Amino acid sequence: MSENVINLHKDTTTPDAVASVTTLTVVPDPPDAPVVPLWVRSGRAVKNAVTHDRTKTGARALARHSLYIAGGARIAARRTWDGRTAARYERLLRAAEAQGNYEVAAEWEERGQRFRDARHRRRMDLLTSPIDAAKGVLVGTGMGVGSLVALGIVMAIATKDVTHVVTPLMAVVDFINLLITIVQVVWGPALTIGPFLALLALWAVGSKQQAAPAWALPDNVRNGEGEPITPSIVVKALRDLGVPALRNAIKDMGDAGASMLGPIRIAGCGVEVDVTLPSGVSTNEVQGKRRKLAENLTRHEHEVFIAIPQAARTVRLWVADSGALDEPIGPSPLVTDETMTADYAKGRAPWGQDLRGDAALLSLFQRMLLVTGMSNQGKTAALRALALWIALDRTVEFRVADLKGAGDWAMFDGLATVLIQGPTDEHVIEATEMLESGVEEMNRRLQAPPGTAFPPLILLVDEAQVAFMCPAKDEDKRPYGGSKANSRYFMACRKVHNQGRAVNVLLWQGTQDPTDQNLPKLVREGAHTRASLALGTESQARMALSDKAVDGGAAPHLLRPGLDKGTLVVASDGIEIPAGQASITVRTHYIDTEAAFAIADRAKALRDGVNTLHVIERGEDRDPLTDIASVVGTASRVRTQDVIKRLSALNADAYGDWSFGDLTRVLEGTGAEPYKSDGVMVIGRDRLTRALTNRDIDGSASAAE
């Protein structure tokens, strides 16, 4: 120990304990204890005192309130200067000219000229004001004395006392004497207190404007909690961005950089402003310093978005209100409006909201779709929301392969004609054959007579990276996965991308963590609508959205995993994007599983009944009549063209090239032949049931086949 321990105790061995003497016992240090010099202990104490939080807080408060006075004096001087001169008009005039708004510039010039004329008249009036003031004093004094004398005469007559003539004059003299006495009493303290009152006024101005360096401000102010975005804050943030050319240009501007800024507009849960950069400063220099710009604006990085509009050498800044992006958006209109329907050709899906708070509506007409992002960021929910909306158009047919198999697409049982759910190689094989049957349907449509209208067929594959990475091969040694010319899944995607949109055969894919291996370049570039949730790197963002979108400001790699779940960066001509931008950020509506089942039930009610195939059978002898009955399902009647499509999806090898003639030939003589209903050829469920029953009894249907 560095100090001896002193024990104080009463000596209770004496007869009189009250009179006992207090004894001091000194406990020595252990012999091997190191000796710490006194100056070292004092230095540590001083260091702890200086670095203590209370000390730092007190020093910061002292500096802050002192600087408030200096800042208030600067603000008061600036206001006085602006009020006495035409500096304000000149500043606004230059800003309007820099923006090219010459009409507003002319108005400010006219206002400035009127101010100068009025000031000139006031100064000319000062030349004659002493004479006018003297005349006024003489006239006023004469009239005042005359009035007082007249009043005294009246009082003298009324009281019959001649001395009352001067009574009003003496009363005025006494009042003036009282005022002089009051001034003499107050003048001394006023001279003492006056400077303190002036300092208090300057402190009040500086405190209200927070006129102190950021390091001296309180924690809640330094953190920028709720601080509004003003032109001076934007200019200061740009000046301190660390771009020398930009800093020097702002310093040389007569208006301190105000001419660079366009109007600050309220845009949803934030504000938006266009900044015209000075010569010598490129837009990518500002884009590359997004984090520093956000911190200069007292915001987090995810609360500032930088886009490149059409105007040359201009960046568009969108700055969110502090904490606004962490608040959830409202429920989907699909959930709140049970009467909503969809229109594949003319409608737009209510996907969510953009950063301005406007509804983000996406057109799905003849557009291939790709949604990607990191795992567990809301990819399936975003893709499913679009599918649920378009399912409310009864003409749309779905064939769905969920290669995760967790039940996320279970509500499409009875809605999709094919529903494959599972992550194994066998499920990938089935998904591949589902796409290949879609290719066969596409080819059939392409060979139809010109002008033939086709209902939309959506081939949807969720977790598509499982298919691209599948190592399985068929009997001809052709791989199902991969991106080679003989890769079956890859080639099916390419064929649909090349020609499918012309006949309304569309491919929608959802995948995660894109790479060249699990999402080949030709496949991702075949999508018309590309959307990305949070990603890990900029290179992945370029794969997901394209180089053009990322160079234009798209930054899904800057979204916060987990915190920005469900937020997408979308590049598509199917959604309204501000002019000059290559992408838009959308906060999607989340539709939970229970609500998804409810919406799917509404979509099923619009249809006559869909028999969903869960397994695509291969390499077996087919019973056409049984297969026809299975694809008709529970519907009372189904169009013959729909029956042919469902048979092709059931087994492309057996039914891929079937036509209406083949269907009629198989049903001929069974009692279940196609017949016309409401002007179209259909097949009835009850007739098929009777035909199968009769065949089981006497085998008549088998003999006819």
XYZ file of C-alpha atoms in Angstrom:
705
model
C 0.000 0.000 0.000
C 1.184 3.514 -0.674
C -0.201 4.979 2.552
C -0.237 3.792 6.155
C -3.638 2.881 7.541
C -4.649 4.760 10.675
C -7.193 3.095 12.954
C -9.124 5.200 15.469
C -10.681 3.430 18.467
C -11.591 4.088 22.118
C -9.507 2.509 24.820
C -12.025 0.575 26.928
C -9.433 -0.832 29.358
C -9.637 2.151 31.765
C -12.157 2.098 34.594
C -13.843 5.222 33.332
C -14.719 4.598 29.689
C -16.033 8.099 29.337
C -12.686 9.577 30.255
C -10.711 7.203 28.108
C -8.274 8.568 25.591
C -8.701 7.879 21.894
C -5.768 5.863 20.646
C -4.265 6.142 17.128
C -2.908 2.888 15.758
C -0.687 3.176 12.690
C -0.668 0.070 10.472
C 2.551 0.035 8.399
C 2.712 -0.925 4.709
C 3.871 -4.421 3.826
C 7.638 -4.469 3.325
C 7.366 -5.379 -0.384
C 4.740 -2.757 -1.304
C 5.874 -0.291 -4.028
C 6.129 3.339 -3.064
C 4.162 5.699 -5.325
C 5.450 9.275 -5.293
C 3.088 11.992 -4.196
C 3.375 13.886 -7.498
C 2.235 10.769 -9.395
C -0.831 10.399 -7.202
C -1.606 14.094 -7.623
C -1.235 13.829 -11.394
C -3.644 10.911 -11.550
C -6.156 12.811 -9.467
C -5.896 15.842 -11.734
C -6.231 13.676 -14.853
C -9.320 11.940 -13.478
C -10.837 15.282 -12.547
C -10.151 16.783 -15.993
C -11.406 13.786 -17.989
C -14.484 13.156 -15.857
C -17.802 13.395 -17.709
C -19.072 16.085 -15.373
C -15.970 18.174 -15.991
C -16.296 17.847 -19.759
C -20.007 18.598 -19.632
C -19.411 21.687 -17.510
C -16.605 22.949 -19.747
C -18.745 22.413 -22.825
C -21.647 24.285 -21.217
C -19.381 27.207 -20.277
C -17.971 27.386 -23.811
C -21.419 27.038 -25.338
C -23.016 29.911 -23.449
C -19.988 32.139 -24.049
C -20.105 31.419 -27.763
C -23.860 32.078 -27.831
C -23.051 35.736 -27.062
C -20.519 35.959 -29.898
C -22.864 34.171 -32.275
C -25.766 36.384 -31.241
C -23.654 39.501 -31.896
C -22.772 38.173 -35.331
C -26.418 37.439 -36.127
C -27.561 40.849 -34.842
C -24.884 42.596 -36.911
C -25.897 40.636 -39.981
C -29.563 41.498 -39.474
C -28.702 45.166 -38.956
C -26.572 45.193 -42.092
C -29.307 43.506 -44.122
C -31.859 45.985 -42.777
C -29.749 49.066 -43.549
C -28.400 47.998 -46.931
C -29.603 46.256 -50.084
C -27.421 43.175 -49.387
C -30.455 40.908 -48.942
C -31.902 41.896 -52.300
C -28.559 41.440 -54.034
C -28.153 37.976 -52.515
C -31.582 36.797 -53.605
C -31.089 38.383 -57.035
C -27.886 36.400 -57.644
C -29.504 33.197 -56.425
C -32.430 33.638 -58.843
C -30.035 34.345 -61.733
C -28.006 31.239 -60.895
C -31.177 29.149 -61.078
C -32.072 30.704 -64.427
C -35.270 32.209 -63.012
C -34.912 35.634 -64.585
C -38.493 36.691 -63.860
C -37.915 36.331 -60.114
C -34.496 37.985 -60.526
C -36.142 41.030 -62.153
C -38.638 41.224 -59.292
C -35.845 41.236 -56.683
C -33.966 43.866 -58.669
C -37.059 46.075 -58.675
C -37.529 45.614 -54.922
C -33.897 46.501 -54.314
C -34.225 49.658 -56.382
C -37.340 50.718 -54.437
C -35.422 50.170 -51.192
C -32.540 52.361 -52.420
C -34.940 55.123 -53.479
C -36.648 55.128 -50.093
C -33.308 55.166 -48.304
C -32.138 58.114 -50.439
C -35.263 60.076 -49.568
C -34.739 59.428 -45.866
C -31.126 60.637 -46.072
C -32.134 63.808 -47.933
C -34.757 64.476 -45.288
C -32.013 64.377 -42.643
C -30.452 67.521 -44.156
C -33.477 69.653 -43.289
C -34.609 67.750 -40.208
C -32.667 69.948 -37.630
C -34.342 73.125 -38.890
C -37.737 71.445 -38.980
C -37.171 70.067 -35.505
C -36.179 73.523 -34.131
C -39.234 75.100 -35.692
C -41.402 72.403 -34.208
C -39.870 72.875 -30.757
C -40.362 76.665 -30.859
C -43.917 76.407 -32.065
C -44.755 73.668 -29.595
C -43.141 75.523 -26.693
C -44.950 78.743 -27.527
C -48.301 77.019 -27.843
C -47.700 75.062 -24.650
C -46.741 78.141 -22.600
C -49.694 80.066 -23.978
C -52.071 77.254 -23.076
C -50.686 77.032 -19.544
C -50.973 80.824 -19.036
C -54.543 80.791 -20.313
C -55.333 77.971 -17.922
C -53.747 79.974 -15.044
C -55.846 83.038 -15.889
C -59.008 80.975 -15.803
C -57.986 79.532 -12.411
C -57.193 83.033 -11.057
C -60.569 84.383 -12.139
C -62.355 81.400 -10.629
C -60.514 81.676 -7.274
C -60.065 85.461 -7.304
C -56.371 84.832 -6.518
C -53.913 86.359 -8.986
C -51.078 84.023 -7.914
C -52.866 81.118 -9.577
C -51.902 82.531 -12.980
C -48.476 80.847 -12.732
C -49.711 77.677 -10.970
C -49.890 75.509 -14.194
C -46.434 76.708 -15.242
C -44.970 75.849 -11.845
C -46.633 72.401 -11.947
C -44.900 71.669 -15.258
C -41.594 72.907 -13.864
C -41.995 70.640 -10.825
C -42.796 67.661 -13.078
C -39.689 68.291 -15.161
C -37.648 68.564 -11.988
C -39.073 65.186 -10.852
C -38.096 63.575 -14.144
C -34.556 64.938 -13.791
C -34.377 63.507 -10.267
C -35.585 60.100 -11.490
C -33.017 60.095 -14.297
C -30.252 61.014 -11.862
C -31.251 58.127 -9.598
C -31.644 55.552 -12.401
C -28.759 56.621 -14.622
C -25.983 55.145 -12.523
C -27.512 51.658 -12.110
C -28.610 51.718 -15.777
C -25.023 52.298 -16.896
C -23.997 49.330 -14.748
C -26.827 46.959 -15.698
C -27.174 48.042 -19.351
C -24.196 46.085 -20.719
C -25.391 42.968 -18.922
C -28.857 43.371 -20.435
C -27.268 43.798 -23.876
C -25.223 40.626 -23.378
C -28.363 38.805 -22.241
C -30.172 39.901 -25.396
C -27.286 38.722 -27.583
C -27.186 35.432 -25.653
C -30.918 34.944 -26.253
C -30.462 35.455 -30.011
C -27.494 33.085 -30.155
C -29.212 30.456 -28.013
C -32.308 30.471 -30.185
C -30.237 30.021 -33.353
C -27.847 27.491 -31.715
C -24.972 29.779 -32.761
C -22.155 27.656 -31.358
C -19.846 24.947 -32.752
C -21.295 21.442 -32.858
C -18.872 20.142 -30.217
C -20.186 22.660 -27.693
C -23.900 21.967 -28.214
C -25.938 19.673 -25.941
C -26.007 15.973 -26.838
C -29.567 16.007 -28.167
C -28.774 18.974 -30.440
C -25.411 17.597 -31.569
C -27.150 14.363 -32.531
C -29.406 16.387 -34.828
C -32.609 14.899 -33.410
C -35.356 16.455 -35.489
C -33.170 19.262 -36.857
C -34.874 20.732 -39.945
C -33.038 20.967 -43.241
C -32.433 24.600 -44.233
C -30.426 26.128 -47.098
C -27.621 27.152 -44.763
C -27.352 23.616 -43.360
C -27.206 22.097 -46.871
C -24.537 24.547 -48.039
C -22.481 24.007 -44.888
C -22.753 20.232 -45.315
C -21.504 20.499 -48.900
C -18.728 22.892 -47.911
C -17.454 20.476 -45.261
C -17.682 17.461 -47.561
C -13.926 17.317 -48.116
C -13.971 18.262 -51.823
C -11.467 21.143 -52.199
C -12.911 22.474 -55.447
C -16.403 22.582 -53.930
C -15.210 24.246 -50.724
C -13.252 26.938 -52.591
C -16.132 27.614 -54.975
C -18.568 28.140 -52.100
C -16.064 30.437 -50.393
C -15.738 32.561 -53.543
C -19.491 32.879 -54.119
C -20.929 36.221 -53.141
C -24.067 34.573 -51.748
C -22.122 31.950 -49.733
C -23.354 29.130 -51.966
C -27.084 29.882 -51.915
C -27.199 30.056 -55.710
C -26.330 26.341 -55.918
C -29.586 25.299 -54.296
C -32.991 24.921 -55.845
C -36.155 25.174 -53.748
C -36.288 22.807 -50.783
C -39.487 20.811 -51.322
C -41.350 18.618 -48.861
C -41.243 15.082 -50.273
C -43.058 12.492 -48.187
C -41.310 11.890 -44.883
C -38.411 14.166 -45.839
C -37.322 17.005 -48.088
C -35.792 17.154 -51.549
C -33.444 19.711 -53.057
C -31.509 19.948 -56.332
C -27.914 21.148 -56.031
C -26.156 22.582 -59.084
C -22.472 21.886 -58.560
C -19.878 24.509 -59.512
C -17.488 23.963 -62.384
C -14.725 21.523 -61.538
C -16.866 19.361 -59.227
C -18.302 16.121 -60.614
C -21.454 14.414 -59.389
C -19.655 11.186 -58.513
C -17.455 13.093 -56.055
C -20.585 13.939 -54.078
C -22.112 10.471 -54.540
C -18.969 8.833 -53.196
C -19.238 10.776 -49.932
C -22.797 9.876 -49.021
C -21.979 8.895 -45.454
C -20.063 12.102 -44.726
C -22.787 14.201 -46.323
C -25.403 12.455 -44.176
C -23.384 13.081 -41.029
C -22.918 16.732 -41.986
C -26.690 16.959 -42.313
C -27.017 15.313 -38.865
C -28.622 12.230 -40.377
C -27.761 8.562 -40.649
C -26.428 7.284 -43.970
C -29.648 5.433 -44.801
C -31.635 8.665 -44.370
C -29.902 10.466 -47.273
C -30.302 9.451 -50.923
C -28.349 11.010 -53.790
C -29.743 10.801 -57.322
C -28.642 12.278 -60.644
C -31.458 14.216 -62.395
C -31.505 15.262 -66.037
C -29.901 18.661 -65.490
C -26.156 18.667 -66.084
C -23.769 18.860 -63.107
C -26.667 18.467 -60.682
C -27.341 16.115 -57.782
C -30.737 15.613 -56.177
C -30.645 15.140 -52.417
C -33.501 13.491 -50.558
C -33.120 13.819 -46.793
C -35.493 11.953 -44.500
C -36.883 13.363 -41.297
C -34.872 11.950 -38.429
C -36.129 8.433 -37.653
C -38.950 8.551 -40.227
C -37.688 5.578 -42.240
C -37.799 3.388 -39.146
C -41.565 3.843 -38.919
C -43.710 1.183 -40.693
C -45.958 2.117 -43.597
C -49.649 1.287 -43.697
C -51.246 -2.016 -44.726
C -51.619 -3.060 -48.342
C -54.786 -2.000 -50.204
C -55.176 -5.705 -51.013
C -55.868 -6.248 -47.319
C -57.987 -3.171 -46.606
C -60.103 -3.239 -49.791
C -61.809 -6.595 -50.231
C -63.494 -5.439 -53.438
C -60.224 -4.757 -55.238
C -59.654 -6.528 -58.547
C -56.722 -6.537 -60.957
C -56.255 -5.850 -64.649
C -53.188 -7.474 -66.184
C -53.088 -5.223 -69.249
C -54.018 -1.809 -67.812
C -53.720 -2.058 -64.037
C -50.836 -1.377 -61.679
C -50.036 -3.362 -58.567
C -50.036 -1.421 -55.247
C -46.585 -2.545 -54.142
C -45.857 0.011 -51.416
C -44.724 3.620 -51.049
C -41.767 5.531 -52.384
C -39.671 7.730 -50.135
C -41.900 10.715 -50.876
C -44.861 8.879 -49.399
C -46.588 8.423 -52.767
C -48.083 5.073 -53.731
C -45.605 2.908 -55.679
C -47.660 1.322 -58.465
C -46.042 -1.277 -60.729
C -47.265 -2.363 -64.152
C -46.775 -6.104 -64.766
C -47.979 -6.150 -68.376
C -45.583 -8.226 -70.518
C -42.684 -7.720 -68.108
C -40.276 -10.353 -66.876
C -39.500 -9.888 -63.177
C -36.437 -10.459 -61.005
C -36.391 -9.824 -57.240
C -33.168 -10.427 -55.361
C -31.539 -9.614 -52.048
C -29.922 -11.077 -48.983
C -31.617 -13.899 -47.102
C -34.516 -13.033 -44.773
C -35.000 -9.491 -46.076
C -38.553 -9.884 -47.425
C -37.905 -11.133 -50.958
C -40.638 -13.778 -50.956
C -43.148 -11.389 -49.349
C -42.443 -8.715 -51.986
C -42.769 -11.212 -54.855
C -45.870 -12.794 -53.356
C -47.582 -9.407 -52.979
C -47.377 -8.878 -56.741
C -48.600 -12.404 -57.450
C -51.583 -11.987 -55.116
C -52.604 -8.773 -56.851
C -52.385 -10.152 -60.391
C -54.222 -13.303 -59.223
C -57.302 -11.080 -58.834
C -57.439 -11.043 -62.644
C -59.234 -14.297 -63.401
C -57.583 -14.645 -66.819
C -54.091 -15.112 -65.325
C -52.676 -18.625 -64.994
C -49.912 -19.420 -62.504
C -47.355 -22.190 -62.479
C -45.341 -21.876 -59.287
C -42.141 -23.559 -58.120
C -41.106 -22.752 -54.548
C -37.614 -24.221 -54.181
C -37.521 -23.455 -50.480
C -40.602 -25.455 -49.612
C -41.420 -23.697 -46.341
C -45.081 -23.152 -47.223
C -44.715 -19.502 -48.301
C -46.719 -20.244 -51.454
C -49.174 -22.766 -49.972
C -52.097 -20.379 -50.539
C -51.662 -20.923 -54.314
C -52.897 -24.510 -53.950
C -56.167 -24.407 -55.887
C -55.087 -21.198 -57.623
C -51.991 -22.237 -59.590
C -52.235 -25.038 -62.126
C -48.800 -26.276 -60.969
C -47.388 -25.887 -57.452
C -43.994 -27.410 -56.688
C -42.682 -27.012 -53.150
C -39.331 -28.306 -51.968
C -35.555 -27.730 -52.097
C -34.266 -31.075 -53.388
C -32.797 -31.929 -56.777
C -36.044 -33.724 -57.610
C -37.956 -30.491 -57.067
C -35.465 -28.648 -59.285
C -36.063 -31.238 -62.003
C -39.810 -30.702 -61.692
C -39.357 -26.918 -61.785
C -37.199 -27.245 -64.890
C -39.839 -29.337 -66.632
C -42.466 -26.807 -65.551
C -40.474 -24.099 -67.353
C -39.956 -26.340 -70.376
C -43.714 -26.940 -70.569
C -44.080 -23.158 -70.497
C -41.669 -22.969 -73.422
C -43.826 -25.488 -75.308
C -46.904 -23.377 -74.615
C -45.014 -20.291 -75.790
C -44.040 -22.019 -79.035
C -47.648 -23.125 -79.605
C -48.830 -19.563 -79.161
C -46.146 -18.175 -81.445
C -47.388 -20.465 -84.219
C -51.033 -19.443 -83.801
C -52.738 -17.278 -86.445
C -51.854 -13.563 -86.263
C -54.094 -11.550 -83.993
C -54.853 -14.416 -81.642
C -55.236 -13.164 -78.057
C -53.623 -15.218 -75.309
C -54.311 -15.105 -71.567
C -51.268 -14.363 -69.404
C -49.232 -17.351 -68.157
C -46.843 -16.565 -65.294
C -44.043 -19.038 -64.584
C -42.902 -18.174 -61.060
C -39.773 -19.644 -59.448
C -38.845 -18.594 -55.919
C -35.302 -19.318 -54.661
C -34.145 -19.726 -58.268
C -30.501 -19.897 -57.168
C -31.231 -23.486 -56.058
C -32.022 -24.392 -59.663
C -28.939 -22.719 -61.114
C -26.699 -24.495 -58.587
C -28.320 -27.930 -58.991
C -25.724 -30.621 -59.944
C -28.252 -33.187 -61.222
C -28.126 -34.423 -64.844
C -30.689 -36.174 -66.996
C -30.271 -39.489 -68.796
C -28.546 -37.698 -71.688
C -25.977 -36.204 -69.264
C -27.457 -32.728 -69.694
C -27.222 -30.716 -66.435
C -30.306 -29.155 -64.963
C -28.320 -26.370 -63.274
C -25.451 -24.194 -64.489
C -25.286 -21.622 -67.245
C -23.958 -23.571 -70.224
C -25.647 -23.997 -73.554
C -26.885 -27.474 -72.556
C -28.112 -26.470 -69.076
C -31.823 -27.179 -69.140
C -33.095 -24.653 -66.563
C -30.859 -21.899 -67.928
C -31.933 -22.504 -71.525
C -35.627 -22.602 -70.580
C -35.207 -19.174 -68.889
C -33.429 -17.794 -71.935
C -36.131 -18.998 -74.333
C -38.926 -17.465 -72.267
C -36.987 -14.206 -71.930
C -36.347 -14.050 -75.667
C -39.896 -14.422 -76.983
C -42.333 -15.034 -74.141
C -43.581 -11.488 -73.605
C -44.965 -11.323 -77.158
C -47.521 -14.030 -76.287
C -47.946 -13.196 -72.567
C -45.744 -16.016 -71.250
C -43.751 -14.418 -68.423
C -41.017 -15.575 -66.069
C -40.824 -14.228 -62.508
C -37.854 -15.214 -60.383
C -36.790 -14.573 -56.819
C -33.213 -15.256 -55.800
C -30.755 -14.318 -53.074
C -27.155 -13.111 -52.913
C -26.651 -12.847 -56.698
C -23.387 -14.039 -58.241
C -22.433 -15.029 -61.762
C -22.845 -18.652 -60.714
C -26.296 -18.593 -59.094
C -27.724 -15.856 -61.340
C -26.107 -15.851 -64.814
C -25.693 -12.530 -66.623
C -27.989 -13.409 -69.536
C -30.805 -14.373 -67.178
C -30.656 -11.293 -64.959
C -30.440 -8.991 -67.972
C -33.502 -10.657 -69.498
C -35.769 -9.222 -66.774
C -37.639 -6.018 -67.595
C -38.304 -5.221 -63.938
C -35.371 -5.690 -61.582
C -35.718 -5.083 -57.861
C -33.247 -5.571 -55.058
C -33.477 -5.626 -51.297
C -30.419 -5.145 -49.084
C -27.220 -6.580 -50.567
C -23.723 -6.988 -49.234
C -21.553 -5.322 -51.893
C -21.706 -2.832 -54.730
C -20.757 -5.549 -57.217
C -23.870 -7.505 -56.205
C -25.933 -4.337 -56.603
C -24.639 -4.011 -60.167
C -25.588 -7.624 -60.869
C -29.059 -7.123 -59.439
C -29.951 -3.767 -61.034
C -27.371 -3.080 -63.801
C -24.407 -0.716 -63.955
C -26.569 2.116 -65.258
C -28.878 2.045 -62.247
C -26.024 1.948 -59.721
C -24.127 4.723 -61.526
C -27.352 6.743 -61.395
C -27.575 6.483 -57.615
C -29.205 3.092 -56.910
C -27.611 1.705 -53.759
C -29.250 -1.473 -52.395
C -25.881 -2.350 -50.857
C -26.311 0.635 -48.523
C -29.643 -0.580 -47.167
C -29.434 -1.909 -43.615
C -29.975 -5.669 -43.384
C -32.765 -6.396 -40.941
C -33.677 -2.763 -40.316
C -34.669 -2.017 -43.932
C -36.482 -5.318 -44.430
C -38.990 -5.020 -47.269
C -37.324 -1.927 -48.781
C -36.540 -2.374 -52.480
C -34.561 -0.443 -55.037
C -36.457 -0.862 -58.324
C -35.232 -0.344 -61.884
C -38.110 -0.684 -64.336
C -40.108 1.193 -66.916
C -43.230 -0.202 -65.286
C -43.061 2.145 -62.300
C -43.069 5.933 -62.254
C -39.508 7.118 -61.647
C -38.644 10.828 -61.297
C -37.232 12.286 -64.493
C -33.515 11.746 -64.843
C -33.278 8.958 -62.257
C -32.530 5.347 -63.130
C -34.228 3.755 -60.117
C -36.599 4.369 -57.252
C -36.643 3.157 -53.658
C -39.882 1.467 -52.578
C -40.967 0.470 -49.080
C -43.239 -2.494 -49.781
C -46.449 -3.381 -47.977
C -46.080 -6.531 -45.918
C -48.881 -9.081 -46.337
C -48.719 -11.772 -43.672
C -49.594 -15.414 -44.317
C -53.119 -15.189 -42.925
C -53.958 -12.168 -45.088
C -52.321 -13.880 -48.092
C -54.647 -16.884 -47.713
C -57.639 -14.547 -47.512
C -56.628 -12.736 -50.719
C -55.959 -16.071 -52.449
C -59.458 -17.240 -51.480
C -60.901 -14.136 -53.138
C -58.886 -14.936 -56.277
C -60.127 -18.548 -56.260
C -63.718 -17.330 -56.008
C -63.236 -15.510 -59.326
C -62.393 -18.795 -61.065
C -64.461 -21.870 -61.825
C -62.028 -24.068 -59.932
C -58.415 -24.939 -60.583
C -56.960 -28.384 -60.086
C -53.395 -27.871 -58.846
C -50.740 -30.370 -59.874
C -48.098 -30.945 -57.203
C -45.919 -33.441 -59.060
C -45.021 -33.523 -62.723
C -45.008 -37.203 -63.633
C -42.455 -38.460 -66.143
C -41.788 -41.671 -68.079
C -45.139 -43.399 -67.383
C -47.967 -44.693 -69.568
C -50.765 -42.155 -69.549
C -54.524 -42.620 -69.299
C -55.821 -39.602 -71.242
C -59.386 -39.801 -69.927
C -58.224 -39.948 -66.306
C -55.747 -37.122 -66.903
C -58.456 -34.982 -68.508
C -60.717 -35.543 -65.516
C -57.883 -34.648 -63.129
C -57.082 -31.346 -64.823
C -60.762 -30.382 -65.012
C -60.906 -30.829 -61.250
C -63.945 -29.565 -59.378
C -65.035 -27.000 -61.977
C -68.408 -27.683 -63.593
C -66.935 -27.034 -67.038
C -63.573 -25.885 -68.423
C -62.643 -24.444 -71.804
C -60.993 -26.916 -74.118
C -57.979 -24.656 -74.608
C -57.481 -24.526 -70.821
C -57.725 -28.318 -70.637
C -55.011 -28.652 -73.301
C -52.724 -26.244 -71.418
C -53.227 -28.089 -68.144
C -52.511 -31.416 -69.796
C -49.282 -29.979 -71.209
C -48.282 -28.823 -67.738
C -49.130 -32.258 -66.344
C -46.872 -34.064 -68.812
C -45.183 -32.191 -71.647
C -43.893 -35.386 -73.227
C -47.356 -36.903 -73.579
C -49.497 -33.804 -74.148
C -47.108 -31.011 -75.128
C -48.112 -31.094 -78.819
C -51.814 -31.788 -78.351
C -54.376 -29.791 -80.277
C -58.156 -29.508 -80.139
C -58.398 -32.378 -82.637
C -56.413 -34.699 -80.367
C -58.648 -33.858 -77.403
C -61.803 -34.452 -79.474
C -60.462 -37.767 -80.788
C -59.803 -39.115 -77.276
C -63.231 -38.106 -75.969
C -65.162 -39.257 -79.025
C -67.670 -41.961 -78.135
C -67.253 -41.573 -74.377
C -70.226 -39.310 -73.830
C -67.894 -36.548 -72.612
C -67.253 -34.893 -75.977
C -66.624 -31.107 -76.039
C -69.728 -28.999 -76.406
C -70.448 -25.305 -76.848
C -71.407 -23.130 -73.865
C -71.734 -19.345 -74.042
C -70.151 -19.444 -77.485
C -67.001 -21.388 -76.515
C -66.110 -25.082 -76.552
C -65.953 -26.614 -73.083
C -65.686 -29.995 -71.369
C -68.155 -30.838 -68.585
C -67.108 -32.430 -65.319
C -70.325 -34.444 -64.905
C -69.990 -35.987 -68.365
C -66.400 -37.014 -67.642
C -67.462 -38.591 -64.343
C -70.165 -40.650 -66.087
C -67.716 -41.696 -68.795
C -65.180 -42.928 -66.240
C -67.921 -44.769 -64.311
C -69.227 -46.468 -67.426
C -65.694 -47.448 -68.434
C -65.052 -49.053 -65.075
C -68.284 -51.036 -65.404
C -68.033 -52.408 -68.914
C -64.756 -51.054 -70.370
C -66.602 -49.340 -73.233
C -64.511 -46.194 -73.055
C -61.246 -48.175 -73.188
C -62.419 -50.082 -76.241
C -63.295 -46.821 -78.012
C -59.791 -45.495 -77.270
